[in-house]
XYZ file of C-alpha atoms in Angstrom:
624
model
C 0.178 -6.582 -33.319
C 1.678 -9.846 -32.101
C -0.964 -12.385 -31.033
C 0.753 -13.031 -27.688
C 0.593 -9.329 -26.824
C -2.988 -9.085 -28.067
C -3.972 -11.795 -25.608
C -2.145 -10.277 -22.639
C -5.485 -9.194 -21.147
C -5.841 -12.811 -20.007
C -3.066 -12.306 -17.400
C -5.218 -10.393 -14.850
C -8.372 -12.247 -15.898
C -6.992 -15.659 -14.825
C -6.639 -14.878 -11.090
C -9.846 -12.821 -11.106
C -11.658 -15.801 -12.629
C -10.127 -18.032 -9.941
C -11.601 -15.711 -7.309
C -15.065 -16.079 -8.839
C -14.818 -19.887 -9.098
C -13.590 -20.265 -5.509
C -16.153 -17.846 -4.151
C -19.084 -19.474 -5.912
C -18.251 -23.172 -5.882
C -15.237 -24.224 -3.794
C -15.727 -22.956 -0.247
C -16.423 -26.489 0.967
C -13.343 -27.895 -0.784
C -10.370 -25.832 0.442
C -7.706 -27.958 -1.265
C -9.430 -27.513 -4.605
C -9.683 -23.779 -3.893
C -5.919 -23.615 -3.349
C -5.295 -25.671 -6.492
C -7.408 -23.375 -8.669
C -5.785 -20.247 -7.200
C -2.217 -21.509 -7.660
C -2.954 -22.862 -11.138
C -4.397 -19.485 -12.204
C -1.448 -17.418 -10.991
C 0.956 -20.028 -12.395
C -0.593 -19.721 -15.858
C -0.534 -15.924 -15.510
C 3.188 -16.123 -14.744
C 3.859 -18.348 -17.770
C 1.956 -15.961 -20.043
C 3.896 -13.042 -18.523
C 7.125 -14.822 -19.450
C 5.888 -15.137 -23.047
C 5.041 -11.429 -23.069
C 8.499 -10.638 -21.675
C 10.172 -12.620 -24.447
C 8.239 -10.616 -27.047
C 8.815 -7.223 -25.416
C 12.521 -7.629 -24.718
C 13.182 -8.966 -28.193
C 11.706 -5.770 -29.657
C 13.397 -2.384 -29.844
C 13.797 -0.528 -26.507
C 10.993 1.932 -25.911
C 8.520 0.159 -28.185
C 4.974 0.304 -26.805
C 2.018 -1.952 -27.577
C -1.452 -0.562 -26.838
C -4.844 -2.153 -27.386
C -7.928 -0.209 -26.340
C -11.689 -0.050 -26.867
C -13.979 2.920 -26.098
C -15.341 2.873 -22.556
C -16.797 6.351 -22.034
C -17.267 8.853 -24.843
C -19.004 12.171 -24.229
C -18.448 15.796 -25.276
C -15.144 16.913 -23.775
C -14.115 13.530 -22.364
C -13.008 10.208 -23.795
C -11.937 7.248 -21.653
C -10.835 3.933 -23.130
C -10.441 0.488 -21.630
C -7.357 -1.355 -22.731
C -3.904 -2.678 -22.023
C -0.513 -1.031 -22.359
C 2.528 -3.279 -22.702
C 6.032 -1.897 -22.612
C 9.219 -2.845 -20.724
C 8.016 -1.065 -17.580
C 4.709 -2.928 -17.345
C 6.409 -6.186 -18.376
C 8.867 -6.028 -15.480
C 5.959 -5.464 -13.096
C 4.060 -8.409 -14.597
C 7.011 -10.682 -13.894
C 7.541 -9.359 -10.368
C 3.882 -9.632 -9.359
C 3.251 -13.081 -10.839
C 6.499 -14.663 -9.590
C 6.151 -13.365 -6.032
C 2.404 -14.083 -5.901
C 2.948 -17.664 -7.095
C 5.678 -18.336 -4.525
C 3.612 -16.746 -1.735
C 0.607 -18.903 -2.598
C 2.677 -22.095 -2.678
C 4.224 -21.133 0.676
C 0.721 -20.475 2.050
C -0.189 -24.137 1.553
C 1.990 -24.902 4.554
C 1.558 -21.722 6.538
C -2.254 -21.618 6.383
C -2.781 -25.384 6.684
C -5.728 -26.145 8.939
C -7.019 -22.569 9.015
C -10.851 -22.522 8.893
C -10.749 -19.732 6.301
C -8.351 -21.579 3.986
C -10.578 -21.333 0.889
C -11.453 -17.671 1.505
C -7.778 -16.884 1.949
C -6.916 -18.207 -1.511
C -9.924 -16.431 -3.011
C -8.654 -13.128 -1.581
C -5.109 -13.893 -2.754
C -6.448 -14.407 -6.289
C -8.395 -11.162 -6.479
C -5.458 -9.310 -4.920
C -3.052 -10.555 -7.601
C -5.615 -9.988 -10.359
C -6.273 -6.419 -9.231
C -2.577 -5.574 -9.178
C -2.018 -7.132 -12.607
C -4.982 -5.171 -13.961
C -3.478 -1.969 -12.560
C -0.115 -2.734 -14.169
C -1.615 -3.322 -17.624
C -4.047 -0.374 -17.568
C -3.561 2.115 -20.358
C -5.187 5.143 -18.703
C -5.807 6.820 -15.356
C -9.508 5.985 -15.250
C -8.903 2.260 -15.538
C -6.001 2.504 -13.092
C -8.242 4.081 -10.470
C -10.703 1.175 -10.682
C -7.971 -1.394 -10.010
C -6.304 0.974 -7.527
C -9.422 0.844 -5.360
C -9.749 -2.922 -5.820
C -6.207 -3.313 -4.483
C -7.235 -1.244 -1.461
C -10.292 -3.427 -0.895
C -8.185 -6.596 -1.093
C -5.708 -5.248 1.434
C -8.615 -4.573 3.804
C -9.855 -8.144 3.404
C -6.433 -9.745 3.879
C -5.118 -7.531 6.694
C -8.332 -8.198 8.604
C -8.440 -11.856 7.572
C -8.315 -13.038 11.192
C -11.200 -10.724 12.016
C -11.878 -12.419 15.348
C -8.835 -10.505 16.623
C -9.617 -6.935 17.616
C -6.138 -5.810 16.510
C -6.675 -7.252 13.005
C -10.020 -5.480 12.601
C -8.514 -2.170 13.704
C -5.493 -2.603 11.408
C -7.740 -3.322 8.417
C -9.834 -0.225 9.100
C -6.711 1.868 9.600
C -5.271 0.771 6.250
C -8.535 1.370 4.425
C -9.243 4.808 5.927
C -5.659 6.071 5.630
C -5.560 5.156 1.965
C -8.859 6.917 1.337
C -7.137 10.177 2.321
C -4.483 9.742 -0.360
C -6.960 8.371 -2.880
C -9.167 11.447 -2.531
C -6.308 13.652 -3.709
C -5.439 11.149 -6.452
C -9.023 11.185 -7.747
C -9.084 14.990 -7.770
C -5.886 14.973 -9.840
C -7.442 12.547 -12.334
C -10.584 14.686 -12.600
C -8.504 17.799 -13.244
C -6.662 15.953 -16.032
C -10.018 14.951 -17.540
C -11.301 18.534 -17.426
C -8.076 20.016 -18.744
C -7.255 17.560 -21.542
C -10.498 15.646 -22.128
C -8.610 12.357 -22.134
C -6.997 10.050 -19.570
C -4.876 7.793 -21.808
C -1.180 7.869 -20.909
C -0.031 8.164 -24.513
C -2.477 10.963 -25.365
C -1.658 12.901 -22.210
C 2.076 12.579 -22.806
C 1.708 13.895 -26.352
C -0.419 16.858 -25.247
C 1.822 17.695 -22.297
C 4.844 17.879 -24.577
C 3.594 21.243 -25.876
C 1.780 22.412 -22.745
C 3.332 25.478 -21.149
C 0.960 26.431 -18.319
C 3.003 25.229 -15.357
C 0.692 26.921 -12.850
C -2.057 24.461 -13.783
C 0.186 21.400 -13.759
C 1.613 22.068 -10.276
C -1.590 21.320 -8.306
C -2.361 18.348 -10.598
C 1.067 16.806 -9.960
C 0.751 17.285 -6.191
C -2.752 15.801 -6.142
C -1.670 12.781 -8.194
C 1.242 12.236 -5.788
C -1.245 11.977 -2.907
C -2.190 8.519 -4.209
C 1.355 7.088 -3.963
C 1.824 8.744 -0.565
C -1.050 6.600 0.693
C -0.460 3.386 -1.267
C 3.317 3.364 -0.854
C 3.020 4.503 2.768
C 5.086 7.667 2.622
C 5.129 10.131 5.513
C 2.658 11.278 6.843
C 0.315 8.495 5.589
C 2.762 5.746 6.551
C 0.966 4.695 9.736
C -1.132 1.908 8.198
C 1.724 -0.247 6.907
C 3.289 -1.421 10.211
C -0.162 -2.323 11.531
C -0.801 -4.372 8.383
C 1.340 -7.032 10.109
C -1.856 -8.261 11.761
C -2.697 -10.245 8.629
C -1.162 -13.663 7.876
C 2.583 -13.402 7.208
C 2.315 -14.474 3.511
C -0.084 -11.555 3.065
C 2.547 -9.254 4.555
C 5.060 -10.590 2.033
C 2.699 -9.873 -0.848
C 1.648 -6.407 0.348
C 5.185 -5.292 1.207
C 6.904 -6.726 -1.829
C 4.890 -6.957 -5.011
C 1.381 -5.555 -4.789
C -0.045 -2.717 -2.756
C 3.031 -0.694 -1.823
C 4.547 -1.287 -5.264
C 1.475 0.279 -6.889
C 2.366 3.791 -5.729
C 5.954 3.643 -6.973
C 4.795 2.110 -10.268
C 2.305 4.940 -10.754
C 5.065 7.516 -10.219
C 7.110 5.795 -12.900
C 4.161 5.366 -15.279
C 3.142 9.038 -14.919
C 6.749 10.255 -14.862
C 6.032 12.447 -17.900
C 3.684 14.522 -15.718
C 5.857 14.792 -12.615
C 9.069 15.490 -14.540
C 7.352 18.496 -16.158
C 6.909 20.096 -12.719
C 10.255 20.797 -10.954
C 8.473 21.760 -7.722
C 6.706 18.401 -7.614
C 9.952 16.515 -8.285
C 11.688 18.304 -5.425
C 8.779 17.565 -3.095
C 8.702 13.889 -4.135
C 12.439 13.534 -3.505
C 12.151 15.254 -0.112
C 9.223 13.101 1.025
C 10.992 9.921 -0.088
C 14.299 10.843 1.541
C 12.666 11.833 4.814
C 10.556 8.658 4.906
C 13.663 6.525 4.303
C 15.508 8.017 7.282
C 12.429 8.303 9.501
C 11.414 4.649 9.107
C 14.969 3.285 9.362
C 15.453 5.049 12.700
C 12.283 3.427 14.073
C 13.400 -0.032 12.907
C 16.574 0.264 15.018
C 14.758 -0.501 18.284
C 11.675 -2.569 17.393
C 11.238 -5.988 19.017
C 8.647 -7.581 16.720
C 10.306 -9.412 13.812
C 7.555 -8.434 11.368
C 7.504 -4.789 12.472
C 11.245 -4.510 11.905
C 10.664 -5.713 8.359
C 7.652 -3.410 7.994
C 9.665 -0.307 8.870
C 12.404 -1.590 6.587
C 9.819 -1.631 3.785
C 8.842 1.951 4.578
C 12.485 2.965 4.422
C 13.155 1.187 1.122
C 10.011 2.658 -0.420
C 11.383 6.032 0.590
C 14.543 5.169 -1.349
C 12.480 4.384 -4.449
C 10.371 7.540 -4.198
C 13.489 9.638 -3.643
C 15.035 8.130 -6.786
C 12.007 9.067 -8.863
C 12.042 12.569 -7.373
C 15.643 13.184 -8.472
C 14.846 11.943 -11.980
C 16.425 8.491 -11.606
C 13.284 6.569 -12.573
C 15.308 3.614 -13.830
C 17.076 3.290 -10.482
C 13.802 3.502 -8.564
C 12.153 0.766 -10.630
C 15.294 -1.363 -10.507
C 15.201 -1.194 -6.706
C 11.478 -1.965 -6.754
C 12.223 -5.177 -8.652
C 15.111 -6.366 -6.489
C 13.346 -5.317 -3.284
C 10.311 -7.415 -4.230
C 12.441 -10.553 -4.203
C 14.510 -10.053 -1.062
C 11.730 -8.468 0.981
C 9.280 -11.271 0.168
C 12.084 -13.695 1.125
C 12.545 -11.938 4.468
C 8.841 -11.901 5.273
C 8.374 -15.537 4.326
C 11.469 -16.379 6.389
C 9.950 -14.519 9.324
C 6.744 -16.467 8.758
C 8.713 -19.714 8.898
C 10.143 -18.671 12.281
C 6.750 -17.583 13.627
C 5.200 -20.824 12.410
C 7.926 -22.873 14.128
C 7.533 -20.932 17.400
C 3.736 -21.175 17.499
C 3.093 -17.502 16.819
C 5.964 -15.897 18.740
C 7.133 -12.649 17.069
C 9.344 -11.005 19.727
C 12.986 -11.429 18.725
C 14.095 -11.334 22.378
C 12.092 -14.509 23.001
C 13.800 -16.358 20.147
C 17.493 -17.184 19.820
C 19.398 -20.303 18.835
C 17.346 -20.919 15.690
C 20.260 -21.340 13.252
C 21.072 -25.007 13.978
C 17.385 -25.944 14.232
C 16.206 -24.108 11.088
C 19.196 -24.030 8.705
C 17.293 -23.385 5.451
C 15.226 -20.579 6.977
C 18.306 -19.092 8.657
C 20.619 -18.949 5.675
C 17.992 -17.852 3.176
C 17.039 -15.114 5.647
C 20.704 -14.083 5.883
C 20.892 -13.897 2.068
C 17.800 -11.661 2.045
C 19.302 -9.445 4.749
C 22.618 -9.157 2.894
C 20.721 -8.148 -0.255
C 18.703 -5.586 1.696
C 21.859 -4.219 3.307
C 23.423 -3.778 -0.134
C 26.372 -6.123 0.231
C 28.021 -6.942 -3.138
C 27.329 -8.772 -5.339
C 23.750 -9.389 -4.166
C 20.844 -7.708 -5.951
C 20.257 -4.910 -3.438
C 23.834 -3.707 -3.892
C 23.337 -2.863 -7.565
C 19.932 -1.188 -7.204
C 20.666 0.735 -3.990
C 23.971 2.029 -5.355
C 22.281 3.241 -8.509
C 19.947 5.351 -6.357
C 22.870 6.765 -4.344
C 24.730 7.445 -7.572
C 21.690 9.273 -8.944
C 21.493 11.429 -5.810
C 25.216 12.192 -5.961
C 25.176 12.978 -9.679
C 22.154 15.273 -9.261
C 24.247 17.481 -6.984
C 21.878 17.034 -4.048
C 24.440 16.081 -1.413
C 21.845 16.235 1.349
C 19.885 13.374 -0.204
C 23.069 11.473 -0.981
C 24.238 11.791 2.628
C 20.821 10.830 3.916
C 20.737 7.750 1.672
C 24.201 6.714 2.840
C 23.180 6.995 6.503
C 20.100 4.883 5.783
C 22.348 2.230 4.187
C 24.327 1.992 7.441
C 21.177 1.870 9.569
C 19.590 -0.790 7.353
C 22.542 -3.140 7.752
C 22.613 -2.527 11.509
C 18.949 -3.226 12.292
C 18.746 -6.263 9.999
C 21.760 -7.955 11.569
C 20.616 -6.939 15.039
C 17.559 -9.063 14.232
C 19.692 -11.933 12.878
C 22.220 -12.023 15.712
C 19.483 -11.946 18.356
C 16.915 -14.294 16.783
C 19.074 -16.800 14.890
C 22.507 -16.779 16.508
C 21.772 -15.565 20.020
C 21.326 -17.830 23.035
C 18.019 -19.690 23.070
C 15.363 -17.995 25.182
C 12.351 -20.147 24.398
C 11.160 -23.536 25.540
C 9.410 -24.368 22.271
C 10.701 -27.142 20.049
C 11.653 -25.149 16.978
C 12.012 -27.125 13.766
C 12.557 -26.477 10.084
C 9.425 -25.783 8.064
C 7.972 -28.149 5.486
C 9.397 -28.241 1.939
C 6.280 -26.468 0.648
C 7.494 -23.474 2.689
C 11.266 -23.830 2.313
C 11.330 -24.335 -1.478
C 9.860 -20.835 -2.127
C 12.509 -19.488 0.272
C 15.263 -21.127 -1.779
C 13.856 -19.791 -5.073
C 13.614 -16.278 -3.652
C 17.140 -16.570 -2.242
C 18.434 -17.312 -5.753
C 16.532 -14.314 -7.142
C 17.745 -12.107 -4.275
C 21.296 -13.040 -5.166
C 21.139 -12.903 -8.947
C 18.308 -10.574 -10.040
C 20.483 -7.485 -9.655
C 22.895 -8.532 -12.367
C 20.407 -7.486 -15.095
C 21.003 -3.888 -14.064
C 24.719 -4.166 -13.370
C 27.579 -3.086 -15.631
C 28.581 -6.761 -15.762
C 25.615 -7.334 -18.109
C 25.735 -3.971 -19.825
C 22.975 -2.348 -17.746
C 20.283 -4.270 -19.617
C 17.599 -3.013 -17.234
C 18.377 0.654 -17.905
C 18.608 -0.093 -21.627
C 14.902 -0.995 -21.693
C 13.377 0.856 -18.708
C 13.865 4.418 -19.788
C 11.872 7.519 -20.713
C 12.488 11.146 -21.727
C 14.029 13.077 -18.853
C 15.202 9.963 -16.997
C 18.697 10.295 -15.603
C 21.068 7.335 -15.781
C 24.732 7.497 -14.908
C 27.722 5.263 -15.370
C 28.864 3.278 -12.321
C 31.042 5.099 -9.809
C 33.498 2.865 -7.956
C 33.882 5.360 -5.120
C 30.127 5.463 -4.460
C 29.997 1.659 -4.508
C 32.933 1.362 -2.112
C 31.593 3.916 0.373
C 28.107 2.415 0.502
C 29.509 -1.121 0.880
C 31.838 -0.037 3.686
C 28.960 1.685 5.471
C 26.830 -1.456 5.189
C 29.645 -3.650 6.505
C 30.227 -1.181 9.325
C 26.555 -1.517 10.286
C 26.861 -5.315 10.327
C 30.068 -5.108 12.373
C 28.477 -2.800 14.946
C 25.487 -5.134 15.280
C 27.907 -8.068 15.772
C 29.850 -6.190 18.476
C 26.710 -5.278 20.425
C 24.411 -8.249 19.948
C 26.692 -11.200 19.176
C 30.031 -10.551 20.854
C 28.286 -8.333 23.433
C 31.368 -6.177 23.887
C 28.930 -3.325 24.463
C 25.789 -3.984 26.476
C 22.674 -3.059 24.554
C 20.844 -2.726 27.877
C 23.299 -0.106 29.095
C 22.931 1.754 25.803
C 19.183 1.628 26.224
C 19.416 3.066 29.746
C 21.891 5.777 28.726
C 19.773 6.886 25.784
C 16.405 6.163 27.379
C 14.729 9.267 25.969
C 15.845 8.586 22.411
C 14.997 4.891 22.777
C 11.458 5.627 23.941
C 10.962 8.160 21.141
C 11.999 5.615 18.506
C 10.246 2.673 20.143
C 6.974 4.615 20.187
C 7.472 5.631 16.527
C 7.870 9.330 17.345
C 4.367 9.149 18.877
C 2.831 9.806 15.459
C 0.047 7.271 16.058
C -0.742 8.864 19.409
C -0.787 12.292 17.762
C -3.231 11.089 15.118
C -5.394 9.489 17.788
C -5.421 12.784 19.704
C -6.269 14.785 16.580
C -9.045 12.326 15.804
C -10.386 12.703 19.340
C -10.336 16.506 19.095
C -11.528 17.039 15.527
C -13.447 13.926 14.565
C -15.027 13.289 17.954
C -15.491 17.018 18.547
C -17.229 17.437 15.210
C -19.389 14.421 16.003
C -20.469 15.976 19.308
C -21.374 19.263 17.600
C -23.383 17.426 14.944
C -25.069 15.370 17.650
C -26.201 18.594 19.378
C -27.459 20.001 16.050
C -29.298 16.756 15.360
C -30.924 16.521 18.787
C -31.614 20.194 19.435
C -32.238 21.705 16.011
C -33.220 18.942 13.600
C -35.076 16.820 16.130
C -36.366 19.986 17.815
C -37.918 21.235 14.587
C -39.380 17.837 13.765
C -40.662 17.319 17.313
C -42.030 20.908 17.417
C -44.032 20.323 14.248
C -45.307 17.052 15.655
C -46.283 18.777 18.922
C -48.119 21.572 17.006
C -50.001 18.999 14.942
C -50.968 17.047 18.054
C -52.054 20.222 19.907
C -54.159 21.289 16.916
C -55.789 17.873 16.812
C -56.516 17.905 20.539
C -58.058 21.377 20.267
C -60.208 20.659 17.227
C -61.586 17.446 18.649
C -63.803 19.503 20.955
C -65.638 20.803 17.884
C -66.816 17.271 17.059
C -69.441 16.452 19.732
C -72.178 14.832 17.581
C -74.850 17.456 18.529
C -77.003 18.762 15.615
C -77.547 22.134 17.294
C -73.747 22.592 17.627
C -73.261 21.997 13.912
C -76.135 24.416 13.145
C -74.344 27.014 15.240
C -71.150 26.470 13.231
C -73.170 26.852 10.018
C -74.774 30.069 11.225
C -71.367 31.448 12.303
C -69.948 30.596 8.887
C -72.773 32.394 7.089
C -72.214 35.447 9.266
C -68.482 35.462 8.505
C -69.167 35.174 4.765
C -71.737 38.003 4.832
C -69.410 40.297 6.774
C -66.585 39.538 4.356
C -68.814 40.285 1.350
C -70.016 43.568 2.861
C -66.437 44.633 3.517
C -65.506 43.899 -0.093
C -68.467 45.927 -1.423
C -67.763 48.807 0.974
C -64.112 48.864 -0.092
C -65.071 48.906 -3.787
C -67.583 51.779 -3.364
C -65.158 53.818 -1.293
């Protein structure tokens, strides 16, 4: 095996080592902490580029695995190792590039924060955990890093723990993901029991000849529970919008390249399991399609700039999951890659605005930012155009491949749903832009362009948002699909009609947003009054959070009250009753201890009498 690939284990180790060094030695020197963190992820990115050169110069589909025994017992073998193929290589590049740019950007955004060193320590372990997950060669190792990613999200979402909202958001993310992870763990355990091995390659080989679909169905559904939680699919989507309580660079990392990407990556990595179960594939596609439409509709009316982007992430993740469900794994991973670049650009752009406005996040209190923040404005517009799928930006190529996959699969419901979401995406993104950047100024703060340490990452991401999609376009021979493929993966030739329709829908969404929010030919306030019921339903996110809070109050709190009664009345009653009996016995027997010799002689005489009577009864019984 090539020496570069043999040493690929160093990629996740570098940021994890940075976390240890910062945590143990550099808390009092925050600038050194940031330097170590950025240097570690920078070296990890350079090594990932070397790995990419090796992998993409090899034959498509070639896999490099290096493993050592981890757990070996009768009926079960689990290894620890790395798996390098085009799929994991793409994820290595995405994670390291975005993480590096986010950390550089954080130098400006987090400047002066009292937790500066801790922040970079958490960033390092977050990136290291995700890189470890990407390189893992088996489900057991994946689950370890999967949980580490969840822990890191808890630490970073609740980073400003002095805020009550941040603490609650961190707990919400952690608890919600435990629900999905419980099902995921059960699926892994069933695989271990059924096949005695958790390695991807071994499982794929054994599943090739496995015919018992009735056993695979529950396993596939349980494994999908993990991505439902991590990638925030309905109904476990509720944690992701609240994750906005963390620092904005954290939001960029979570929403673009780490936590939410983990679920989609797992679906692609374990595609050989899901594709063997048609029922699971249909369910995956349905959940993804519904989540895409559900989240996009909520984003139409939100006022918080970060929440609009959060619901956009939910919607785009739904696109990716839907693509995997219809068998278009290549399209789903292609969109994951392009989305990582333009969504991190949008979040960092939003962070630049929030930073300039001293924490203001309501778009209706912004306006007039374009002339004051030109770099932030136009890079944000590029990110929005990519997200809307306007040609020739990266989102156009990846989104259209998903729509083409839905159309070619014959599922016109999902194709229609995806097309509607494309229109809605363009509308809500340019609603945000026309109000916040090009609308009349509604704030008295002196907005100004951010420092170069923040704007340079925006420019780099803008370039990637524009050009990254070409690697999967017919202009470059669909290089992405040439390497990212697997048995059963559907890939179709470009369809000009599909491209034209989706582009027209996106431009129609932009035009409608311009008419309402820029030209103001239609009053958005009158629309809000006319459709007040619909507006309130969308603004309050279909009241899903309130429903969960009510269910928690009824079931969780109700169960707690029942257990409290059992504890106080039964458990404590039994314990207290035994204590009372012991005390009563002691109080009664103390009267037998009076220190009088004649009393003790009486007890002795009574004892002799009892013994004699007992002996006589025994003798009488024996003679009778």
